[in-house]
PDB file of C-alpha atoms in Angstrom:
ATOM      1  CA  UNK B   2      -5.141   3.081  18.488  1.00  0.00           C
ATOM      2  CA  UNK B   3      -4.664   0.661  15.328  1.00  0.00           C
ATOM      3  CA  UNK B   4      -1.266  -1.253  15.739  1.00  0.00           C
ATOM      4  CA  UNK B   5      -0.067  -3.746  13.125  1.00  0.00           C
ATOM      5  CA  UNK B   6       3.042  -5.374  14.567  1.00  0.00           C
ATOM      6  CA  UNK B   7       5.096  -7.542  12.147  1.00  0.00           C
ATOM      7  CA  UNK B   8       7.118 -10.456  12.188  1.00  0.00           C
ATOM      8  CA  UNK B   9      10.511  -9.802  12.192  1.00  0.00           C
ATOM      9  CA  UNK B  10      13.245 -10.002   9.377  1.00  0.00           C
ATOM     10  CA  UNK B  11      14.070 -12.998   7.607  1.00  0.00           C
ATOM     11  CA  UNK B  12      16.438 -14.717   4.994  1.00  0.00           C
ATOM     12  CA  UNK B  13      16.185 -17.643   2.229  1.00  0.00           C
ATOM     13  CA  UNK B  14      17.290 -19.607  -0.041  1.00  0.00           C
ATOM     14  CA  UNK B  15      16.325 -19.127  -3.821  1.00  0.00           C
ATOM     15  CA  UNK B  16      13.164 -21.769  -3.845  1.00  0.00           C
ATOM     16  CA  UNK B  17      12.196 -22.110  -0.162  1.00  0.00           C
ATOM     17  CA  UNK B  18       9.100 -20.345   1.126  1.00  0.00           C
ATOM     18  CA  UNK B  19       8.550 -17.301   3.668  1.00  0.00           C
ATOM     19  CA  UNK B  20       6.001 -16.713   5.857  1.00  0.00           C
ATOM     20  CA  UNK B  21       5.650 -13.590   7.655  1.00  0.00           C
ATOM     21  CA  UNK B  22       2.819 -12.476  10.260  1.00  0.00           C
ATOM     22  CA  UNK B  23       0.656  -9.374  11.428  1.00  0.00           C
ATOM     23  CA  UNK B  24      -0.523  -9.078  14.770  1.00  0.00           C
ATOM     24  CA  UNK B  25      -3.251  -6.757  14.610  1.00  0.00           C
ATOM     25  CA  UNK B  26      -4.630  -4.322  17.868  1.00  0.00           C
ATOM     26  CA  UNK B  27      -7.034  -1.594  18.496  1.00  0.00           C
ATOM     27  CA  UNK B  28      -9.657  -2.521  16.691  1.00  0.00           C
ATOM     28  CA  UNK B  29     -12.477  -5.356  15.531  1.00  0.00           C
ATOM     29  CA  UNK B  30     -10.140  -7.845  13.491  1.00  0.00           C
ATOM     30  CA  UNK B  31     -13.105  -9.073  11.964  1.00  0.00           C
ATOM     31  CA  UNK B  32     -14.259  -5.768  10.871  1.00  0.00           C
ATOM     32  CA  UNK B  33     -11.903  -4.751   7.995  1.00  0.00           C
ATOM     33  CA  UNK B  34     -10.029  -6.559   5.059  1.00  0.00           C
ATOM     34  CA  UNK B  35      -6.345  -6.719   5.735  1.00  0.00           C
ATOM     35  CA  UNK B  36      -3.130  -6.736   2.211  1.00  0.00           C
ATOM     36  CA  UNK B  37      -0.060  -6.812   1.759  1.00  0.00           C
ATOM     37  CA  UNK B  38       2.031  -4.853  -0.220  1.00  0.00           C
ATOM     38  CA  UNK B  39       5.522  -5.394  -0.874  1.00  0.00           C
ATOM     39  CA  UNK B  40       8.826  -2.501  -1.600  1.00  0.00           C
ATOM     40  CA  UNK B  41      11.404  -3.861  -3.075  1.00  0.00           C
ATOM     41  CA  UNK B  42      14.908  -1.883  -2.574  1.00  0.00           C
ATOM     42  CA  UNK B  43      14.430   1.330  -4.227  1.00  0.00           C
ATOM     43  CA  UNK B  44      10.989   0.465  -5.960  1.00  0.00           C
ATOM     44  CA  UNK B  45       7.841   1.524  -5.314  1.00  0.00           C
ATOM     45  CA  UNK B  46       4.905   0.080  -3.350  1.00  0.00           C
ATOM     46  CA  UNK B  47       3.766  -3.150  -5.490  1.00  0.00           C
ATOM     47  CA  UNK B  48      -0.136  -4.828  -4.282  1.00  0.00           C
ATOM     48  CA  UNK B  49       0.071  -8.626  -3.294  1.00  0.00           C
ATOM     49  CA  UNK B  50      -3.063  -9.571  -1.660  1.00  0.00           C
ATOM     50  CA  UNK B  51      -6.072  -8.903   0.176  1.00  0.00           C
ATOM     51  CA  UNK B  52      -7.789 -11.296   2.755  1.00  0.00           C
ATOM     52  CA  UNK B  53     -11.367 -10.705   4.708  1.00  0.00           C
ATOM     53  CA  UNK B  54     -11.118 -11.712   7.963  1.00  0.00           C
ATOM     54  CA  UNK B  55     -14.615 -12.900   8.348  1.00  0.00           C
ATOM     55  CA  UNK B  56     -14.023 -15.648   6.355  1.00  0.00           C
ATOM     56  CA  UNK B  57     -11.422 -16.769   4.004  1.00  0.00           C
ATOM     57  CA  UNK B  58     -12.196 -14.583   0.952  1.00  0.00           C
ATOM     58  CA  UNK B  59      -8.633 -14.354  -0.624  1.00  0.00           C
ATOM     59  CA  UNK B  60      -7.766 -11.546  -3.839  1.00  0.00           C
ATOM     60  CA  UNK B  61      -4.348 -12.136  -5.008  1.00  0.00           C
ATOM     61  CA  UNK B  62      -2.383 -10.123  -7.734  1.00  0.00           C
ATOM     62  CA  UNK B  63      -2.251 -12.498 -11.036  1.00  0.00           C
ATOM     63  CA  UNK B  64       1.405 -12.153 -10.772  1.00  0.00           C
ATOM     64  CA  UNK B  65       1.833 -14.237  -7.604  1.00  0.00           C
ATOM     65  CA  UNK B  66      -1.526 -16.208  -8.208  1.00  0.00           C
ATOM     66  CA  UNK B  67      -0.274 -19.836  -7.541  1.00  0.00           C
ATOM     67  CA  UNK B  68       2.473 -18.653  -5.115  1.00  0.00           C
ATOM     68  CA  UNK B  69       1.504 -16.748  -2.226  1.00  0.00           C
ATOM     69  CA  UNK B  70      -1.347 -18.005   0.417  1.00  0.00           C
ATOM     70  CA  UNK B  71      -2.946 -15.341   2.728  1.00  0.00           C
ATOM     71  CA  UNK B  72      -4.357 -16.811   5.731  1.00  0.00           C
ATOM     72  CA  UNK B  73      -5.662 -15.335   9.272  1.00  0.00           C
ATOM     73  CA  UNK B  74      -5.890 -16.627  13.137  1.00  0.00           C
ATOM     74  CA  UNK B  75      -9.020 -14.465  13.977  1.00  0.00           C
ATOM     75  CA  UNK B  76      -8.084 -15.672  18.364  1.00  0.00           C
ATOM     76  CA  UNK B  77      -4.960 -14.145  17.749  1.00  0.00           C
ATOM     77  CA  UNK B  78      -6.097 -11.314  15.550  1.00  0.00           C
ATOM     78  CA  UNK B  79      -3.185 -12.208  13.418  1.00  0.00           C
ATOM     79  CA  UNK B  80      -2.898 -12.229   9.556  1.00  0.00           C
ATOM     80  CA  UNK B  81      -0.279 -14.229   7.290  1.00  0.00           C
ATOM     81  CA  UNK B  82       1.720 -14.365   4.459  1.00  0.00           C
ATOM     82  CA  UNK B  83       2.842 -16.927   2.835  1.00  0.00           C
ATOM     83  CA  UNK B  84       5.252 -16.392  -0.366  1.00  0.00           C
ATOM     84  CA  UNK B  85       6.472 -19.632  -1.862  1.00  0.00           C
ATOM     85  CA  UNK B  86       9.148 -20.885  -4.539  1.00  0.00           C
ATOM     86  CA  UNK B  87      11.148 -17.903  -3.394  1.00  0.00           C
ATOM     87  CA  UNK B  88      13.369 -15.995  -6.481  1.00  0.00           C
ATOM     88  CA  UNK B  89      16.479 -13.787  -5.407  1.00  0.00           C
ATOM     89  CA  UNK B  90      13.546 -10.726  -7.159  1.00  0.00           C
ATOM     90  CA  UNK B  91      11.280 -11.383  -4.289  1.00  0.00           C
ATOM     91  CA  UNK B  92      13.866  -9.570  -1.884  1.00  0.00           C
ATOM     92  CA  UNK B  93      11.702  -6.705   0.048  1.00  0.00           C
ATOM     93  CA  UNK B  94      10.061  -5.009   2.675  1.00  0.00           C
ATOM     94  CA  UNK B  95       6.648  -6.933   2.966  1.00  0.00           C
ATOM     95  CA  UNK B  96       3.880  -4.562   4.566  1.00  0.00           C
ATOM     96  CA  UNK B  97       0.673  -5.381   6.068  1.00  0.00           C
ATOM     97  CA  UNK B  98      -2.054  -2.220   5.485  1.00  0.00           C
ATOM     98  CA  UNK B  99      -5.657  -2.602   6.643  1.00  0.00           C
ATOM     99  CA  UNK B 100      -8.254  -1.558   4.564  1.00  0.00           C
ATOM    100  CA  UNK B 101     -10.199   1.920   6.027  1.00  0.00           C
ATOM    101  CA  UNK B 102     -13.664   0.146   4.490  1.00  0.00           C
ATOM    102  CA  UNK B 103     -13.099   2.261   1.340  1.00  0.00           C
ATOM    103  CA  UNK B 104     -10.744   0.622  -0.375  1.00  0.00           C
ATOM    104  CA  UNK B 105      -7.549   2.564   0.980  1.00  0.00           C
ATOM    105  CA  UNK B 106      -4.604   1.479   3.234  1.00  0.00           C
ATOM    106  CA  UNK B 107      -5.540   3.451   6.201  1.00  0.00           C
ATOM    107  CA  UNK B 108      -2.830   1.862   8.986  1.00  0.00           C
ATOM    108  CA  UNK B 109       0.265   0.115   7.699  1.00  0.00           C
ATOM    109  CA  UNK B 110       3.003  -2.621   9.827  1.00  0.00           C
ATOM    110  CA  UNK B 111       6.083  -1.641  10.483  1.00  0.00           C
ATOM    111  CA  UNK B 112       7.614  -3.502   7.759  1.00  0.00           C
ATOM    112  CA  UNK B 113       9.401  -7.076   7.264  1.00  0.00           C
ATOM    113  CA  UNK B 114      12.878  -7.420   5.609  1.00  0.00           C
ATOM    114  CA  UNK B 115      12.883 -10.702   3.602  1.00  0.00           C
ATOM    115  CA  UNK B 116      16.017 -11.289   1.991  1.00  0.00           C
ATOM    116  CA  UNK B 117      16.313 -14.694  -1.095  1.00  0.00           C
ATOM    117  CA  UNK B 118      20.312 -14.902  -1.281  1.00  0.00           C
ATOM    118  CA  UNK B 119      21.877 -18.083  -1.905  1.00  0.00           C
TER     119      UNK B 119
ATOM    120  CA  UNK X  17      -2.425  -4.727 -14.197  1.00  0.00           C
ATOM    121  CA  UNK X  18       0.101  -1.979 -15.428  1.00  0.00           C
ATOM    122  CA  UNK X  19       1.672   0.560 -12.887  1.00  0.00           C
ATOM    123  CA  UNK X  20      -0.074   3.846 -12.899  1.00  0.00           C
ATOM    124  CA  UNK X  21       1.994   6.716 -14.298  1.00  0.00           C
ATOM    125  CA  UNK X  22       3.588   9.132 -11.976  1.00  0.00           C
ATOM    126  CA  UNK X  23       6.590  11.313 -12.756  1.00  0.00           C
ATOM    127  CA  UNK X  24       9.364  10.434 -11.186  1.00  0.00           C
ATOM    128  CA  UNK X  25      10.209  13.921  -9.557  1.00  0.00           C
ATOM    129  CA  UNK X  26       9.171  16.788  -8.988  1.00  0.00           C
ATOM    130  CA  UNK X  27       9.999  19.873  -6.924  1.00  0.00           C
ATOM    131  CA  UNK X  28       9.567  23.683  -5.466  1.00  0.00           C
ATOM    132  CA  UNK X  29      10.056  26.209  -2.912  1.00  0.00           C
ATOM    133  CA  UNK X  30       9.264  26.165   0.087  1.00  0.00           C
ATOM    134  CA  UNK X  31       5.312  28.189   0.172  1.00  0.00           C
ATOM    135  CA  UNK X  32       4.758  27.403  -3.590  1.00  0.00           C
ATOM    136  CA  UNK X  33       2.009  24.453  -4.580  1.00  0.00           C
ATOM    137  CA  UNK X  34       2.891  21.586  -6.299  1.00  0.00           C
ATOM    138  CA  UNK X  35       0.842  18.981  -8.367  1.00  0.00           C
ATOM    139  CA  UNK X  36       1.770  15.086  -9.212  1.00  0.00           C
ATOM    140  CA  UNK X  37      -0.353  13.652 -11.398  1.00  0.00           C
ATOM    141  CA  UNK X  38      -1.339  10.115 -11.847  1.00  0.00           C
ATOM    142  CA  UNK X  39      -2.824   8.488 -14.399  1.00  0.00           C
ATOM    143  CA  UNK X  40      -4.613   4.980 -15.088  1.00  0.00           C
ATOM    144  CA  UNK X  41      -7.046   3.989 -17.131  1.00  0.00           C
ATOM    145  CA  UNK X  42     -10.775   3.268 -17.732  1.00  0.00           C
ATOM    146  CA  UNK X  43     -10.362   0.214 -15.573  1.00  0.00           C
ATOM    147  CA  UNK X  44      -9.096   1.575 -13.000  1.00  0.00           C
ATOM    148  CA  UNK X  45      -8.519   5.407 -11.896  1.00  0.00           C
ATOM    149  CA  UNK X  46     -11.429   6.491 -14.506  1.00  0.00           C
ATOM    150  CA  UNK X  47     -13.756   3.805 -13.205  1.00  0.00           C
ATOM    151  CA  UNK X  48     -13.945   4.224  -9.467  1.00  0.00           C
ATOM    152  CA  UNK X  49     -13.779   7.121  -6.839  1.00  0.00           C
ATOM    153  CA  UNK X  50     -11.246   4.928  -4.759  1.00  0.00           C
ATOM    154  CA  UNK X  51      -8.027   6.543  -5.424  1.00  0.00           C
ATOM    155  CA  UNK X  52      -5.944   7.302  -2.746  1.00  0.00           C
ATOM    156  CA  UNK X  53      -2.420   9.018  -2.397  1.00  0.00           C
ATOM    157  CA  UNK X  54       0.749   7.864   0.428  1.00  0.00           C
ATOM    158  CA  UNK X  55       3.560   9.752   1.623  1.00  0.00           C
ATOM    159  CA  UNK X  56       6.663   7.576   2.078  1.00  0.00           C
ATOM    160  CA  UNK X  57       9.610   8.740   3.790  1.00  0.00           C
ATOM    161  CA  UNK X  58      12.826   6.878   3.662  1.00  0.00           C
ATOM    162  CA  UNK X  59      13.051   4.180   5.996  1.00  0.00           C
ATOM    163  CA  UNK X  60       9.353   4.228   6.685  1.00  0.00           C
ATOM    164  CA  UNK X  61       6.176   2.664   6.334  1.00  0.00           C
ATOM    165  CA  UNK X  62       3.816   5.159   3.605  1.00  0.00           C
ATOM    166  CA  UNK X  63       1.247   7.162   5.591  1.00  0.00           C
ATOM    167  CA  UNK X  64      -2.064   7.650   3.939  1.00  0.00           C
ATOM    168  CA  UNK X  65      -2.758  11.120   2.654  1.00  0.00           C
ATOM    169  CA  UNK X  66      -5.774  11.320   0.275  1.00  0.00           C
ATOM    170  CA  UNK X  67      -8.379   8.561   0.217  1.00  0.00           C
ATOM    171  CA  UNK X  68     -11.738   8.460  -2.174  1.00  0.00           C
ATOM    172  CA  UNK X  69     -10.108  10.592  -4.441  1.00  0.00           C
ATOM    173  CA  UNK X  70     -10.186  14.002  -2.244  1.00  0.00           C
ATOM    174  CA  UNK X  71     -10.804  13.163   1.523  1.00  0.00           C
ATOM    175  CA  UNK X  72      -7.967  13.730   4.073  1.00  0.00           C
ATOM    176  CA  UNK X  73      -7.907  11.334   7.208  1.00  0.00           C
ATOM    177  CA  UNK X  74      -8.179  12.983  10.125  1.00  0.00           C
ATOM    178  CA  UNK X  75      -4.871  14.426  10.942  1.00  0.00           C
ATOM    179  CA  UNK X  76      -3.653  15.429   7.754  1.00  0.00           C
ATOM    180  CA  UNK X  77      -2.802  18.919   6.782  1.00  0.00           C
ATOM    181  CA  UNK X  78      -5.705  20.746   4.742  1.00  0.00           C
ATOM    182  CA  UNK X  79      -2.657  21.647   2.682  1.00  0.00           C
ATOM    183  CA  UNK X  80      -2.859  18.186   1.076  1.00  0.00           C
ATOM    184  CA  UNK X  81      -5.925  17.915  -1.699  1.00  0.00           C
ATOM    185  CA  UNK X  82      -6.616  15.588  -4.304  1.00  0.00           C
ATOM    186  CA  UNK X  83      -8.841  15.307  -7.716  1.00  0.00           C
ATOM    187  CA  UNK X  84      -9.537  13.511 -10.483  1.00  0.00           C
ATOM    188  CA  UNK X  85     -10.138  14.693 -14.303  1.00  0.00           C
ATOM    189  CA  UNK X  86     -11.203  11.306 -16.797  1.00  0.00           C
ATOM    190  CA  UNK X  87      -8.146   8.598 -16.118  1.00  0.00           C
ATOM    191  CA  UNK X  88      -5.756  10.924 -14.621  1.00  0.00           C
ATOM    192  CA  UNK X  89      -5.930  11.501 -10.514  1.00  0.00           C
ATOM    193  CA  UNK X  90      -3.817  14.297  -8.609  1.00  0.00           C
ATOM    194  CA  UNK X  91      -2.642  15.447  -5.272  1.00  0.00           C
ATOM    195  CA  UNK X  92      -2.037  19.081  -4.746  1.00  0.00           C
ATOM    196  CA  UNK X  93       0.082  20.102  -2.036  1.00  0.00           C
ATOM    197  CA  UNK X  94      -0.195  23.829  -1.237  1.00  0.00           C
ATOM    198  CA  UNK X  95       2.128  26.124   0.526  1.00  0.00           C
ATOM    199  CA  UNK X  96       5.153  22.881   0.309  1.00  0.00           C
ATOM    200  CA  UNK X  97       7.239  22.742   3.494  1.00  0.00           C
ATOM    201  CA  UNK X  98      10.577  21.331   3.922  1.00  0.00           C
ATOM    202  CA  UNK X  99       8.674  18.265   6.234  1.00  0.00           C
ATOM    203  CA  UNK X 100       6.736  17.481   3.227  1.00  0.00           C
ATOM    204  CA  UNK X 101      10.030  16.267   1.086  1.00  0.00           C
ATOM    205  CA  UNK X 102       9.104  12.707   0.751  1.00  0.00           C
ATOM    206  CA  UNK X 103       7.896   9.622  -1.883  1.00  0.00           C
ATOM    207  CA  UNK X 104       4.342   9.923  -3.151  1.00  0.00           C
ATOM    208  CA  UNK X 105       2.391   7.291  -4.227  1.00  0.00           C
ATOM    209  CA  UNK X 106      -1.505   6.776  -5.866  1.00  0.00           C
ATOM    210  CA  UNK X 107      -3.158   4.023  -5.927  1.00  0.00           C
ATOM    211  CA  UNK X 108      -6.268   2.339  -7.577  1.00  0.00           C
ATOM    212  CA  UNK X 109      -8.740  -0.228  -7.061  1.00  0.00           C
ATOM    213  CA  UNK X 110      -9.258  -2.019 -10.262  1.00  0.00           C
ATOM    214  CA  UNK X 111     -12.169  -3.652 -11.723  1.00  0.00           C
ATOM    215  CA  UNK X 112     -10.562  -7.454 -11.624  1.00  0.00           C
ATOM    216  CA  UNK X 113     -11.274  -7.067  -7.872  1.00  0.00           C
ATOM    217  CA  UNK X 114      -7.428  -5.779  -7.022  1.00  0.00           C
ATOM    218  CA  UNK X 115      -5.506  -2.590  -6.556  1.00  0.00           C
ATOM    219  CA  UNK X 116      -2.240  -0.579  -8.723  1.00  0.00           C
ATOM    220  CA  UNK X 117       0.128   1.559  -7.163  1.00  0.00           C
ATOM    221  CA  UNK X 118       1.683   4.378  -9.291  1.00  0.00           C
ATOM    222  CA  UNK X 119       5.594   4.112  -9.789  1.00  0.00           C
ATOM    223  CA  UNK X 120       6.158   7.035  -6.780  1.00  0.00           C
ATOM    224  CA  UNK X 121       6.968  10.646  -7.001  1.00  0.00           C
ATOM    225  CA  UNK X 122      10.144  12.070  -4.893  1.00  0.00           C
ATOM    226  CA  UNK X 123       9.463  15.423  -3.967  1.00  0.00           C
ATOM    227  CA  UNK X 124      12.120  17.534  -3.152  1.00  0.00           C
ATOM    228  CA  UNK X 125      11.897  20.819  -1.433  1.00  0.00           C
ATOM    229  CA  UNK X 126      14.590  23.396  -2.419  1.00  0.00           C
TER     230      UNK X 126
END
């Protein structure tokens, strides 16, 4: 069955940069587009990102364009996230969600804590 | 890219249907079939529900269905149980080649 297994929590300082990783099983990596999509405490679900795995075809959301690199180890099956110049807003649950091939979030991580406190 | 409107609650009785509506936009939810609906509960990752604007994964309850009317998407849930109490949230792919999530929708089962 799909697994996406996440890095685990983490905590920084106001301007320092994250990066948090997706080990993905139970499937052809290669095959599907992977996001991320982020929850901050009591807010809804907020779209980051999207990366293909079959090359390194990036779609960011303008409001991180310039801040955030998605990247992928296709040996490892593993995708990352990268979130830099880090802001005491950016404090969330980061997701991973592959894409089901029809533009949907079909399997989802288990979520990553990243806390910005100074 | 603007949030898609949800409302923020809504609620019923256990066996009654309830409807949450979502609406975009010409750029988004009116211009594509890919909207797609999660249930969140608290503490966990969302689990998706709807997908292509009607089509359950396998898996999920034929009590969950889904439409779409112009700009405004919505998720029906029929016969509401007390397992069902949970976040719901839509979500569009947009044509500048990214996706919107709606605000959320807390159902609560009385």
């Amino acid at each position: 069955q799909v697994q996406l297994v996440q890095s685990g929590a983490d905590v920084k300082k106001p301007g320092a940069s994250v990066k948090v990783s997706c080990k993905a099983s139970g499937y052809t990596f290669s095959s599907y587009y992977m996001h991320w999509v982020r929850q901050a405490p009591g807010q809804g679900l907020e779209w980051m990102g999207r990366i293909n795995p079959r090359g390194d075809g990036t779609n960011y959301a303008q409001k991180f364009q310039g801040r955030i690199t998605v990247t992928r180890d296709t040996p490892t099956s593993t995708v990352y996230m990268e979130l830099h110049s880090l802001r005491t807003e950016d404090t969330a649950v980061y997701y991973c969600a592959r894409d089901g091939n029809n533009w949907n979030f079909d399997s989802w991580g288990q979520g990553t804590l990243v806390t910005v406190s100074s | 890219q603007s949030a898609l409107t949800q409302p923020a609650s809504v609620s019923g009785s256990p066996g009654q249907s309830i409807t949450i509506s979502c609406t975009g936009t010409s750029s988004d939810v009116g211009a594509y079939n890919y909207v797609s609906w999660y249930q969140q509960h608290p503490g966990k990752a969302p689990k998706l529900m709807i997908f292509d604007v009607s089509n359950r994964p396998s898996g999920v309850s034929n009590r969950f269905s889904g439409s779409k009317s112009g700009n405004t998407a919505s998720l029906t849930i029929s016969g509401v149980q007390a397992e069902d109490e949970a976040d719901y949230y839509c979500s569009s792919y947009t044509s500048s080649v990214t996706w919107v999530f709606g605000g959320g929708t807390k159902l609560t089962v009385l």
